CSV table of C-alpha atoms in Angstrom, one decimal:
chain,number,residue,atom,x,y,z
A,97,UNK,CA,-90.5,-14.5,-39.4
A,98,UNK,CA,-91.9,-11.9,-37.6
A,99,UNK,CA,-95.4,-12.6,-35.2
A,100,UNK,CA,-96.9,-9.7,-37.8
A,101,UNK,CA,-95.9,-11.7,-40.6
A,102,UNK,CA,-97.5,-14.9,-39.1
A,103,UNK,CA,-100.7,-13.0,-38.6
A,104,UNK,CA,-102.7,-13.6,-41.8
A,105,UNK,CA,-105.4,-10.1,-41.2
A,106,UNK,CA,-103.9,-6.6,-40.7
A,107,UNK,CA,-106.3,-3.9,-38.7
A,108,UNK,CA,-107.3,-0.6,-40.5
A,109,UNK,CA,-106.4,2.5,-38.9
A,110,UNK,CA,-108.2,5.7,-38.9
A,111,UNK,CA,-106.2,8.9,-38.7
A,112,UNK,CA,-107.2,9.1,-35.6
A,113,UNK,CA,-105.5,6.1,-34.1
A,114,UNK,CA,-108.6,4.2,-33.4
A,115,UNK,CA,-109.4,0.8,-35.4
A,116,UNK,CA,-112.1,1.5,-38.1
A,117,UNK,CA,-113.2,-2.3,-37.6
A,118,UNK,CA,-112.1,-2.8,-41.6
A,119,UNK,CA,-109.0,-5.8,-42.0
A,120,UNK,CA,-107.0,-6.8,-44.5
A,121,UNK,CA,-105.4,-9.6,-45.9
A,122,UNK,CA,-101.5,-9.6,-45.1
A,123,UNK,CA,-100.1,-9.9,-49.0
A,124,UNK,CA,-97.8,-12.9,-50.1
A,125,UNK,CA,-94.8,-10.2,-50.4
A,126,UNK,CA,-94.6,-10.0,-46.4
A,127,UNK,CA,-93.7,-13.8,-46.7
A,128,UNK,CA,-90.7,-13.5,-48.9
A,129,UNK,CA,-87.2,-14.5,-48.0
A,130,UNK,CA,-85.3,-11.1,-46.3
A,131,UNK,CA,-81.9,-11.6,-48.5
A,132,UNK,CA,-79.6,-8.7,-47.2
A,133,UNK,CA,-76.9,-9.4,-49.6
A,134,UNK,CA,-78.7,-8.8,-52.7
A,135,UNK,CA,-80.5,-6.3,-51.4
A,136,UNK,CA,-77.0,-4.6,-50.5
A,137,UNK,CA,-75.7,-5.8,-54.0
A,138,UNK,CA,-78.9,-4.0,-55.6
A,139,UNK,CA,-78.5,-0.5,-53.6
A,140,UNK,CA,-74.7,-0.7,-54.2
A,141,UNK,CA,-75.0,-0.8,-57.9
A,142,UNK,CA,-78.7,1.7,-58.6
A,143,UNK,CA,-77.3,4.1,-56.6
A,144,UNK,CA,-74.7,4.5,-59.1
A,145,UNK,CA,-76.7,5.4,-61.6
A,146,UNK,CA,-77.4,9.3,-60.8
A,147,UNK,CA,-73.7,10.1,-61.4
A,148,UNK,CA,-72.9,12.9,-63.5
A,149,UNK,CA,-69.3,12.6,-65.5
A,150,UNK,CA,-66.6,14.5,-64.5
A,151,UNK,CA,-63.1,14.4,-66.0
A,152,UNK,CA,-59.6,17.1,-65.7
A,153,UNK,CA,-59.2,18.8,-69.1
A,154,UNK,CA,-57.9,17.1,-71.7
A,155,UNK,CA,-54.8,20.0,-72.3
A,156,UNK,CA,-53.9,20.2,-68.6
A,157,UNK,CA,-50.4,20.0,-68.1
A,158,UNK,CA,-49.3,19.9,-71.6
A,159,UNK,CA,-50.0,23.7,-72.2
A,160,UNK,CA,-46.2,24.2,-72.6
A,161,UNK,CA,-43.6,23.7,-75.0
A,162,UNK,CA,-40.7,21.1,-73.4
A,163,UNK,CA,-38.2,18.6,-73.9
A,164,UNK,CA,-35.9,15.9,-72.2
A,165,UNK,CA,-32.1,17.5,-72.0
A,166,UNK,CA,-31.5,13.4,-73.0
A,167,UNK,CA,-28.6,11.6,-71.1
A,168,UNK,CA,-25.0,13.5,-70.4
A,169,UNK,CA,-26.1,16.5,-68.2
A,170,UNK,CA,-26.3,15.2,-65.0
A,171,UNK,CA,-30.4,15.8,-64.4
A,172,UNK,CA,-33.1,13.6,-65.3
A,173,UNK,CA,-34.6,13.1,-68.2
A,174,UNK,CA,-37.6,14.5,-67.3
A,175,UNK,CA,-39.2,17.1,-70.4
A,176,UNK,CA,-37.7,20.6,-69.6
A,177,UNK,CA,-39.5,23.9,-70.2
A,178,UNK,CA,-37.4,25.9,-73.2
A,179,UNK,CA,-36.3,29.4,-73.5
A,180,UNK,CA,-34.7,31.3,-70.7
A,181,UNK,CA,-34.3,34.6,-69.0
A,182,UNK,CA,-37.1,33.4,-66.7
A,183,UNK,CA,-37.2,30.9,-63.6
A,184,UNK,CA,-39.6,28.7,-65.5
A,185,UNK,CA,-37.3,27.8,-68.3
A,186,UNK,CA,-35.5,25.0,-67.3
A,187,UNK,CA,-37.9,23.2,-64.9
A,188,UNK,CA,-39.7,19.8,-65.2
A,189,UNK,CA,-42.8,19.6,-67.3
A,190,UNK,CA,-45.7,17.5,-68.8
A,191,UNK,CA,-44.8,14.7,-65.4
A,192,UNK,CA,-47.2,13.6,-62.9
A,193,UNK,CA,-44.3,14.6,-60.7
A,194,UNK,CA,-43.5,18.1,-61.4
A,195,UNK,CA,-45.4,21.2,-60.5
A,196,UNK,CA,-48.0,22.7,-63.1
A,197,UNK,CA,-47.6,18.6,-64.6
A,198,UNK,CA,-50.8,16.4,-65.6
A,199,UNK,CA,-51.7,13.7,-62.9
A,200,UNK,CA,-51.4,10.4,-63.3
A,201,UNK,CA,-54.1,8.5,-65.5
A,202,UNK,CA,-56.3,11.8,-65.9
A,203,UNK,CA,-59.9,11.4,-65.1
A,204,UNK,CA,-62.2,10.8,-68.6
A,205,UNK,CA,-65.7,11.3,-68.9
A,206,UNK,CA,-66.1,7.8,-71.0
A,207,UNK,CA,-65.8,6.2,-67.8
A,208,UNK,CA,-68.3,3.5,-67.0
A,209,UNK,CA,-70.1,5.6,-64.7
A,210,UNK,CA,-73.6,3.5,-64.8
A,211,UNK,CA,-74.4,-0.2,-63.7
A,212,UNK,CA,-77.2,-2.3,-65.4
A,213,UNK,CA,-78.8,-4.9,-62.9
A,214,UNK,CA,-81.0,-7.5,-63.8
A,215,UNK,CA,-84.7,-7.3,-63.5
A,216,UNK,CA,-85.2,-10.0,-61.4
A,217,UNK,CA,-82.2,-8.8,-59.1
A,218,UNK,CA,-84.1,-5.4,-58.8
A,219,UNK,CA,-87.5,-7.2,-57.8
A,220,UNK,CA,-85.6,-9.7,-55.9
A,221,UNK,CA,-84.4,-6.9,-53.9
A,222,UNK,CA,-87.4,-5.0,-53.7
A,223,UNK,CA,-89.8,-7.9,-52.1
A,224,UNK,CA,-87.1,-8.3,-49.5
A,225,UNK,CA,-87.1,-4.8,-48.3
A,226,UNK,CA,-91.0,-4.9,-48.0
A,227,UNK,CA,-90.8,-8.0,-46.3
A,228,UNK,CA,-88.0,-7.1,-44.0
A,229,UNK,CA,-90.3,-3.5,-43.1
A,230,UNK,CA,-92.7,-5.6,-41.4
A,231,UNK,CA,-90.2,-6.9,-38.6
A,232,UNK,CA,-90.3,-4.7,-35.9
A,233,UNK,CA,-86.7,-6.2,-34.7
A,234,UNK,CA,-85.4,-5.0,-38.0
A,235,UNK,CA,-87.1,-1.8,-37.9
A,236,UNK,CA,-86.0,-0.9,-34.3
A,237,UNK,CA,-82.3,-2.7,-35.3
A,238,UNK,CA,-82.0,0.5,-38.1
A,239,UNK,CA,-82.9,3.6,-35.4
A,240,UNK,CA,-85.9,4.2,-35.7
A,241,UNK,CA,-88.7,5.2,-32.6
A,242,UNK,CA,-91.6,3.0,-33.5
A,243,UNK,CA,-91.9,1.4,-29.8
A,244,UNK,CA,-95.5,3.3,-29.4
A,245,UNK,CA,-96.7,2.2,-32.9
A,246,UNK,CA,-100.3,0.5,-32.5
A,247,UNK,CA,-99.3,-2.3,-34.9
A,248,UNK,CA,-97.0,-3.6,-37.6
A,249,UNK,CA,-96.9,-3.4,-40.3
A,250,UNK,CA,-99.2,-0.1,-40.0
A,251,UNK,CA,-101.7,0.8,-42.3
A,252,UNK,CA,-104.1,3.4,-42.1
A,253,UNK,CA,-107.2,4.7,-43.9
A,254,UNK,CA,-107.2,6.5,-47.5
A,255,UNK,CA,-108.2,9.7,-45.6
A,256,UNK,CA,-104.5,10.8,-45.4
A,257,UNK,CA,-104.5,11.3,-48.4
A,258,UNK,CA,-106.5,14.3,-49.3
A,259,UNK,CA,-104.7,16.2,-46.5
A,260,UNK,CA,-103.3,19.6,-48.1
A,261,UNK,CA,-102.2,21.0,-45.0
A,262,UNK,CA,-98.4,20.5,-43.0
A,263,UNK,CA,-100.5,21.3,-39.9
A,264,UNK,CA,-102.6,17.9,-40.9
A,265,UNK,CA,-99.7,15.8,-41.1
A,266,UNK,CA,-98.5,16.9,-37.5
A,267,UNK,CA,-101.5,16.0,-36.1
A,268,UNK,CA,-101.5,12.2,-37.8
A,269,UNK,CA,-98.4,11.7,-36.8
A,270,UNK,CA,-98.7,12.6,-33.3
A,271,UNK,CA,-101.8,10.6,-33.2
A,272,UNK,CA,-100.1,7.2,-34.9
A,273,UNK,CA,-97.0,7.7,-32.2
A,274,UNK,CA,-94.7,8.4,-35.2
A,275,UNK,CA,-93.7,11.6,-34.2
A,276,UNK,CA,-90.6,10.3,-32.0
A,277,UNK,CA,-89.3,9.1,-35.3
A,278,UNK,CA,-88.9,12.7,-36.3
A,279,UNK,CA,-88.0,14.0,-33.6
A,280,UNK,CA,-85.3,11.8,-33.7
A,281,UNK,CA,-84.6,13.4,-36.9
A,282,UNK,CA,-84.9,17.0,-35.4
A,283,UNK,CA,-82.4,16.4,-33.0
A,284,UNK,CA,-79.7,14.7,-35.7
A,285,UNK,CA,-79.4,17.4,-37.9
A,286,UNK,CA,-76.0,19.1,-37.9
A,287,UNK,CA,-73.5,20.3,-40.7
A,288,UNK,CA,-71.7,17.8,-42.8
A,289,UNK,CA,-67.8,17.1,-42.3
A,290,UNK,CA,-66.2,17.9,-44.8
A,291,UNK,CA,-66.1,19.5,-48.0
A,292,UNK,CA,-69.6,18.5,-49.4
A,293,UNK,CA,-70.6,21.9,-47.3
A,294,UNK,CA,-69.1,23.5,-50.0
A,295,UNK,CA,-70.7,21.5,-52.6
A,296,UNK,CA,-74.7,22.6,-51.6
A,297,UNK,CA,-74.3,19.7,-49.1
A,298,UNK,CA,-74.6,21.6,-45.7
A,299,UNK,CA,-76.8,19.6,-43.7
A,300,UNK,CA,-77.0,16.0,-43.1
A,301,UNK,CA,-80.0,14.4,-41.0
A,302,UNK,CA,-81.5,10.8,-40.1
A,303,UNK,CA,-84.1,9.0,-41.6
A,304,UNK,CA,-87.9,9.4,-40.6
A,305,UNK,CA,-90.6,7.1,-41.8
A,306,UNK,CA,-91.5,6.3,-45.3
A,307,UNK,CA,-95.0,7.0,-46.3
A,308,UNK,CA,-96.6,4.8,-49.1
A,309,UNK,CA,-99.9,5.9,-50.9
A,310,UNK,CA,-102.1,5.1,-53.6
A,311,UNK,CA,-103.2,8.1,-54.8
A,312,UNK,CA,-101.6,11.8,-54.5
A,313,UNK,CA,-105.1,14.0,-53.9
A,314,UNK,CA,-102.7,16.8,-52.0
A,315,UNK,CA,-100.9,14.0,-49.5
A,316,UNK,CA,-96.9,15.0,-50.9
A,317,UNK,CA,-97.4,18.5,-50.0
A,318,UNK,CA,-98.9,18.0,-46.4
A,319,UNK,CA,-95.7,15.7,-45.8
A,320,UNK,CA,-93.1,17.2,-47.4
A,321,UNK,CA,-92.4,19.7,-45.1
A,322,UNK,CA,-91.6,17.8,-42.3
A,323,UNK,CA,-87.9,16.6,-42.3
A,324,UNK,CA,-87.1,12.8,-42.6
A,325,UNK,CA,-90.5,12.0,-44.1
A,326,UNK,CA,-90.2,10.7,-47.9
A,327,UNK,CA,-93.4,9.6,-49.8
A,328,UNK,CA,-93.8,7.5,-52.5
A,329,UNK,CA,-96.6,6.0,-54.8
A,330,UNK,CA,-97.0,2.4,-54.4
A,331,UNK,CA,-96.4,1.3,-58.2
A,332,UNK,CA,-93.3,3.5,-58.3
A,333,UNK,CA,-91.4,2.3,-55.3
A,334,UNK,CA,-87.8,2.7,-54.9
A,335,UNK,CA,-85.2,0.9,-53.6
A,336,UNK,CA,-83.1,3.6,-53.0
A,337,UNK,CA,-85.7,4.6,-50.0
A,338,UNK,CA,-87.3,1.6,-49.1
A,339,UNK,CA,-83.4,0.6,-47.4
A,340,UNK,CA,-81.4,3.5,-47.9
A,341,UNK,CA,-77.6,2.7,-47.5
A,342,UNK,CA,-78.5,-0.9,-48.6
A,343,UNK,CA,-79.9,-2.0,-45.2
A,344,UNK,CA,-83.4,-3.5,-44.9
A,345,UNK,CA,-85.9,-1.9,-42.3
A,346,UNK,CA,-87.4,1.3,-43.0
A,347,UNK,CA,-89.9,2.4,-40.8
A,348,UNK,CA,-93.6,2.4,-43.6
A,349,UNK,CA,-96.7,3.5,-43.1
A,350,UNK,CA,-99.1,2.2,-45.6
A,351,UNK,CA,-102.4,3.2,-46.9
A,352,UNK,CA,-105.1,1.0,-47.3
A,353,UNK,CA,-105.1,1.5,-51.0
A,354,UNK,CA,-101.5,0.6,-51.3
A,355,UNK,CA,-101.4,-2.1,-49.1
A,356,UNK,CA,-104.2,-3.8,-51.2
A,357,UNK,CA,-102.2,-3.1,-54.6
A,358,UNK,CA,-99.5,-5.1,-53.2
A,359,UNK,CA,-101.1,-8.6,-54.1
A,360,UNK,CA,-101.5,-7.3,-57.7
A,361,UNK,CA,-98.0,-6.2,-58.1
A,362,UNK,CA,-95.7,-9.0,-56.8
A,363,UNK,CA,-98.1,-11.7,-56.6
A,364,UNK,CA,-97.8,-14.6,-54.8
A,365,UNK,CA,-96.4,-18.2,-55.1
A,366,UNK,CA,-99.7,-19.5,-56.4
A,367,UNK,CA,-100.4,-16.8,-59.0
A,368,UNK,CA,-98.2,-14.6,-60.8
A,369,UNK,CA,-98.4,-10.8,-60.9
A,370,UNK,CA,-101.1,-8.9,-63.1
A,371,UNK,CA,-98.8,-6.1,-63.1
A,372,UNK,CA,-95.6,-7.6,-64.0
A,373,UNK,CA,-95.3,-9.9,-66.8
A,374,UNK,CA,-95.0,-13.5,-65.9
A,375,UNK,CA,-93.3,-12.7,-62.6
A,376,UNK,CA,-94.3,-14.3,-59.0
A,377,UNK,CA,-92.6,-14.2,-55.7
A,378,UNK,CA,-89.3,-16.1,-55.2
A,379,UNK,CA,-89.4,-18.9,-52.8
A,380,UNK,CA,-87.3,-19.2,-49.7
A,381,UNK,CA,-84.0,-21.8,-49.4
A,382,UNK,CA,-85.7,-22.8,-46.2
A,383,UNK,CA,-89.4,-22.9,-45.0
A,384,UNK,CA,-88.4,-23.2,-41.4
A,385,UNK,CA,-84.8,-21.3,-40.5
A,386,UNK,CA,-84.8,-22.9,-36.5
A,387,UNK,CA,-82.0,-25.0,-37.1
A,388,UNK,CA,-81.6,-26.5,-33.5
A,389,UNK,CA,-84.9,-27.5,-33.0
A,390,UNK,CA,-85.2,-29.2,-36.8
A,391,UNK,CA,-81.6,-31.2,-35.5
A,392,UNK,CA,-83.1,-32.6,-32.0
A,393,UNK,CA,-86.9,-32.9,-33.7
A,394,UNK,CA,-87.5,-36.6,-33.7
A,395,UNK,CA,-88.7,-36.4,-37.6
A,396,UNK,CA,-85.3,-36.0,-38.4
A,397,UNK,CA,-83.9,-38.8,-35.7
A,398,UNK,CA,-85.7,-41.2,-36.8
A,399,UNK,CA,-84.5,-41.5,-40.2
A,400,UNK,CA,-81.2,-41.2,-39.2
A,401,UNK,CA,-77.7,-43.5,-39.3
A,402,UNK,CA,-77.1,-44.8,-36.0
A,403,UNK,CA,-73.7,-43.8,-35.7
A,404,UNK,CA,-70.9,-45.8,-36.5
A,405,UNK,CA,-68.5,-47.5,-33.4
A,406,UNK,CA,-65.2,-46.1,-34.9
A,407,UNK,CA,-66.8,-43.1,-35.1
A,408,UNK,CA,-68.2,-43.3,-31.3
A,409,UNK,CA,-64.8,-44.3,-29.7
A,410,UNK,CA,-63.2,-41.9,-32.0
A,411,UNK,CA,-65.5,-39.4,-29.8
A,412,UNK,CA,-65.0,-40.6,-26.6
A,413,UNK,CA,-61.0,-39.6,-27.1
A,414,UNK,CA,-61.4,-37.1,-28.5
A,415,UNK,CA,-63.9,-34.7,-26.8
A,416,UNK,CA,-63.7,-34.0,-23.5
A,417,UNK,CA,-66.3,-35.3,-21.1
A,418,UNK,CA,-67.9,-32.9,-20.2
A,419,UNK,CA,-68.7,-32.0,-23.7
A,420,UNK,CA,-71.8,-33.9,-25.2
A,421,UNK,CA,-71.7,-35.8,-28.5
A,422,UNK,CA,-73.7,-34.0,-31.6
A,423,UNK,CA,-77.2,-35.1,-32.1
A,424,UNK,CA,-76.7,-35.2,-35.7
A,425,UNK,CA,-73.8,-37.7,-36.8
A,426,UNK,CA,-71.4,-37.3,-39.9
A,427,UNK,CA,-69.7,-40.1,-41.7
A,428,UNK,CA,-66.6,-41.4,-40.3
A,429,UNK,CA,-63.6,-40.1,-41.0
A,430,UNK,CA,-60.9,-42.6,-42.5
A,431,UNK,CA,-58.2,-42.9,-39.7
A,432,UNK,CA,-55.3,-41.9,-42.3
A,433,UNK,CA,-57.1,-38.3,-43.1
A,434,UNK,CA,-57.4,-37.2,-39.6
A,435,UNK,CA,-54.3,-36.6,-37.8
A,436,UNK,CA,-55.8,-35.6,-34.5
A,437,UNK,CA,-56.6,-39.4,-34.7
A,438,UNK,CA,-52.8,-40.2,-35.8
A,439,UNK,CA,-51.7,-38.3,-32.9
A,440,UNK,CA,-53.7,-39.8,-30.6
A,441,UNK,CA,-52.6,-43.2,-32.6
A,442,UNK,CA,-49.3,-42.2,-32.0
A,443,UNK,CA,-49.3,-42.1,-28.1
A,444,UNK,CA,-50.5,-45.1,-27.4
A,445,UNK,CA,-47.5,-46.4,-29.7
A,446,UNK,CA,-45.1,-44.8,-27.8
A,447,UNK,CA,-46.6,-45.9,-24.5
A,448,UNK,CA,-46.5,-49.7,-25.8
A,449,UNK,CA,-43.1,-49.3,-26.5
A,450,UNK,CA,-42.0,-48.2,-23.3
A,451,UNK,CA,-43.9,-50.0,-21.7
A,452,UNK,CA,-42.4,-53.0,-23.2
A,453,UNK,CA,-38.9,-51.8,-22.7
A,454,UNK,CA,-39.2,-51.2,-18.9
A,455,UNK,CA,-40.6,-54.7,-18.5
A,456,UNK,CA,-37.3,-56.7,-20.1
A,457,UNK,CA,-34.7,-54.3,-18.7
A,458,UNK,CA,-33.0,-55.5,-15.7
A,459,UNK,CA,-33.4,-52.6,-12.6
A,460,UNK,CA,-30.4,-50.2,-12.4
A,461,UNK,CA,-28.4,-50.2,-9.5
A,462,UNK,CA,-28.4,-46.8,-7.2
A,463,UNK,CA,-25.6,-44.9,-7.6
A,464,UNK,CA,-23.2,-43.2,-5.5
A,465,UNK,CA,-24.9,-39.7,-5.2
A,466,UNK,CA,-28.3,-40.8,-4.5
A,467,UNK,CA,-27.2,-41.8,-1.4
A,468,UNK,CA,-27.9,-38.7,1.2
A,469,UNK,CA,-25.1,-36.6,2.3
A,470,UNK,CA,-25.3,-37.9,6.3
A,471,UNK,CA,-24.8,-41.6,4.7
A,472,UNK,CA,-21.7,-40.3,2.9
A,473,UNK,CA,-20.1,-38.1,6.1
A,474,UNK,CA,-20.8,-41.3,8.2
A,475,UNK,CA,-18.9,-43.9,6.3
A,476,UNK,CA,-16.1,-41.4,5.4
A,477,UNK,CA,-15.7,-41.2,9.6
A,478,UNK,CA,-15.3,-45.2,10.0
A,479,UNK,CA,-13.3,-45.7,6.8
A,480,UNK,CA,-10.6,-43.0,7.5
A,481,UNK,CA,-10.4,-44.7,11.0
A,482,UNK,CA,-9.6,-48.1,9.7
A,483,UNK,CA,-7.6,-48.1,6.8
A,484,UNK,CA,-8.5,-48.8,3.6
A,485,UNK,CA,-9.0,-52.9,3.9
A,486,UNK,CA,-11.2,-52.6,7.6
A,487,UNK,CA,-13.6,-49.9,5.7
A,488,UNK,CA,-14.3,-52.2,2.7
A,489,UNK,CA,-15.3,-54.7,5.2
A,490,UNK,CA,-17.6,-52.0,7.3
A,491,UNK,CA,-19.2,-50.7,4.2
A,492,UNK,CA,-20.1,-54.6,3.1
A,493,UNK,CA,-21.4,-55.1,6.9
A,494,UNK,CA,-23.0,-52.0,6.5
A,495,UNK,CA,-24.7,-52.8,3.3
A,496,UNK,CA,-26.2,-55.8,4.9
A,497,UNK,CA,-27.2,-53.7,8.0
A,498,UNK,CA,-28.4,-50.8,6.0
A,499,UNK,CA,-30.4,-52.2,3.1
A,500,UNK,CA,-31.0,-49.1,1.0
A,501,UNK,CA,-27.5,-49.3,-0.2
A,502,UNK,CA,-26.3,-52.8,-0.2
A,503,UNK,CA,-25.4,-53.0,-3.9
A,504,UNK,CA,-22.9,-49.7,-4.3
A,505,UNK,CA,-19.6,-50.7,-4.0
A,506,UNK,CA,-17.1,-48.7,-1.5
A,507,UNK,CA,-15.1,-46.2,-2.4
A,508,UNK,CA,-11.5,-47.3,-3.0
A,509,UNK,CA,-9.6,-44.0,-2.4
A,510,UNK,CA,-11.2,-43.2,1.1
A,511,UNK,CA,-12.8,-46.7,1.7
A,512,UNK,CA,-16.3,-44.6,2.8
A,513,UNK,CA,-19.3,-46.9,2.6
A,514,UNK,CA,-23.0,-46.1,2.6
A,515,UNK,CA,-24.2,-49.1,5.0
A,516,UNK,CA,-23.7,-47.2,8.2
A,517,UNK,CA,-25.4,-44.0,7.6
A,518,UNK,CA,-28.9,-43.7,8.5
């Protein structure tokens, strides 16, 4: 919610751009919830409803006289133009794969061109783009130039009006710094891609502001010369301009008039609408949207679980540690369901059991090759010197000498030891 939406009086504008000391109370409609999906849903499904039918001709493709050859002849089956003496006799007909053939599924104008929405869709819709008009974020978010704007949302005086003259208009507009907005729209005009510029389609352009009135004394022809501007009364609004391509935030500029009718036409949450029958504003899901400040608030601490110890030591092996714990606890999860919690449970399983089994196995002695290679060339030397019994004694002696081999037993073939290396 925007800071103007908070503010509960609204300053009058004179065409002049100077404050005419006259306020106004901000209506209830500014307040409602911004819903971008309906509003979108809405759009999507009005904006349908200016279609004009168009269908292929009902006789296309079949304006010949043809029939299938049947099976035997070695070509499909395909309908086959009669007659001869002519390159068209003889060729495929009537298929959406042959030339001068109907397409496939042709086009009827009993389609369902048109799409009924639901009243209080349509007004759902509507309060949300006057609602979301009023945030400059959203405004600015859409393109357009409003960072001069004396205020938001903007209304000015009734004097607008009874202008007659184009001339009139250009001066308001460069007064109320809104004239960026259109020249914005100046520069973004350029032909259309495609073939809509054959279609009375040339020219495509941005979006200027949107100017809402209360009464037409000569104000739609002042403004309806100047590109991007669109007006409209305020008991006729459209969707369709209020957020053209179903996005919220057009850039308004209300009259004083209008802005006062507002209150009569949608209501509030207290009192209905005198205009529309037994309808008043829809509330929002949430009165306050600032989620992490409502989760660390102490309101909402105090009445709070303390959390469970399964749940805490769950945490603490999970997470790492430099990651904080959530302010805001959930319910423990069964140990079964989770299997981050069966891995970890797993783990320390496996690291019981081998832990168990190193204790009760007995050590393994060394073996040959982890003795180093100057160990092995050493007692090869003293073994090959005296015979095969003399080097089983050297290698015991050497064992008890050496230490880091004394349980490998020497090598009958060579009688090589590992005592006396080292």
């Amino acid at each position: 919610m925007s800071a103007g939406v908070a503010r509960p009086l609204i300053t009058v504008y004179s065409e002049k751009n100077e404050p005419t000391g006259q306020t106004v109370t901000l209506p209830a409609v500014f307040k409602a919830p911004i819903r971008p999906d309906v509003v979108n849903f809405v759009h999507q499904n009005l904006s349908k409803n200016h279609r004009q039918p168009y269908a292929v001709s009902k006789d296309a493709g079949h304006q010949t006289s043809a029939e299938s050859w049947g099976t035997g002849r070695a070509v499909a089956r395909i309908p086959r133009v009669r007659g001869g003496g002519t390159h068209r006799s003889g060729q495929g007909a009537f298929g959406n794969m042959c030339r001068a053939g109907r397409m496939f599924a042709p086009t009827r104008v009993w389609r369902r061109w048109h799409r009924r929405v639901n009243v209080n869709q349509r007004r759902y819709a509507m309060v949300s783009a006057i609602a979301a008009s009023s945030v400059p974020a959203l405004v600015m978010s859409k393109g357009h130039m409003i960072q001069d704007v004396p205020e938001f949302p903007l209304v000015v005086s009734d004097k607008i009006q009874e202008y007659k003259k184009t001339k009139q208009a250009t001066i308001f507009l460069h007064r109320i710094k809104a004239w960026n907005d259109i020249m914005k729209v100046y520069k973004s005009r350029r032909w259309r891609a495609g073939k809509g510029k054959m279609r009375n389609r040339r020219r495509i352009q941005r979006r200027g502001p949107l100017v809402v009135y209360g009464k037409d004394r000569g104000l739609t022809k002042a403004f309806r010369n100047i590109p991007g501007v669109e007006l409209l009364p305020v008991s006729k609004l459209n969707l369709l301009k209020l957020a053209p391509g179903g996005h919220v935030g057009r850039f308004v500029i209300w009259t004083e008039s209008a802005f006062k009718k507002l209150d009569a036409l949608y209501g509030s949450w207290k009192t209905k609408s005198a205009l529309k029958t037994g309808y008043s504003l829809p509330s929002p899901k949430m009165a306050n949207t600032d989620l992490a400040r409502l989760l660390k608030s102490e309101e909402f601490r105090k009445v709070l679980r303390r959390p469970h110890p399964l749940r805490a030591s769950y945490q603490a092996q999970v997470e790492p540690p430099d990651q904080q714990a959530h302010d805001v606890e959930t319910e423990p999860v069964r140990p079964g369901s989770d299997p981050i919690r069966r891995h970890f449970r797993g783990e320390e399983k496996a690291e019981a059991r081998s832990g168990a089994r190193q204790e009760t196995r007995p050590p393994r002695a060394p073996r040959l090759r982890d003795c180093t290679e100057d160990q092995q060339g050493a007692q090869g030397s003293s073994s090959q010197a005296e015979g095969q019994e003399q080097g089983g004694q050297e290698t015991n002696q050497g064992r008890q000498e050496g230490g880091r081999c004394s349980s490998v037993p020497a090598r009958q073939e060579g009688g090589q030891g590992c005592g006396e290396g080292g």
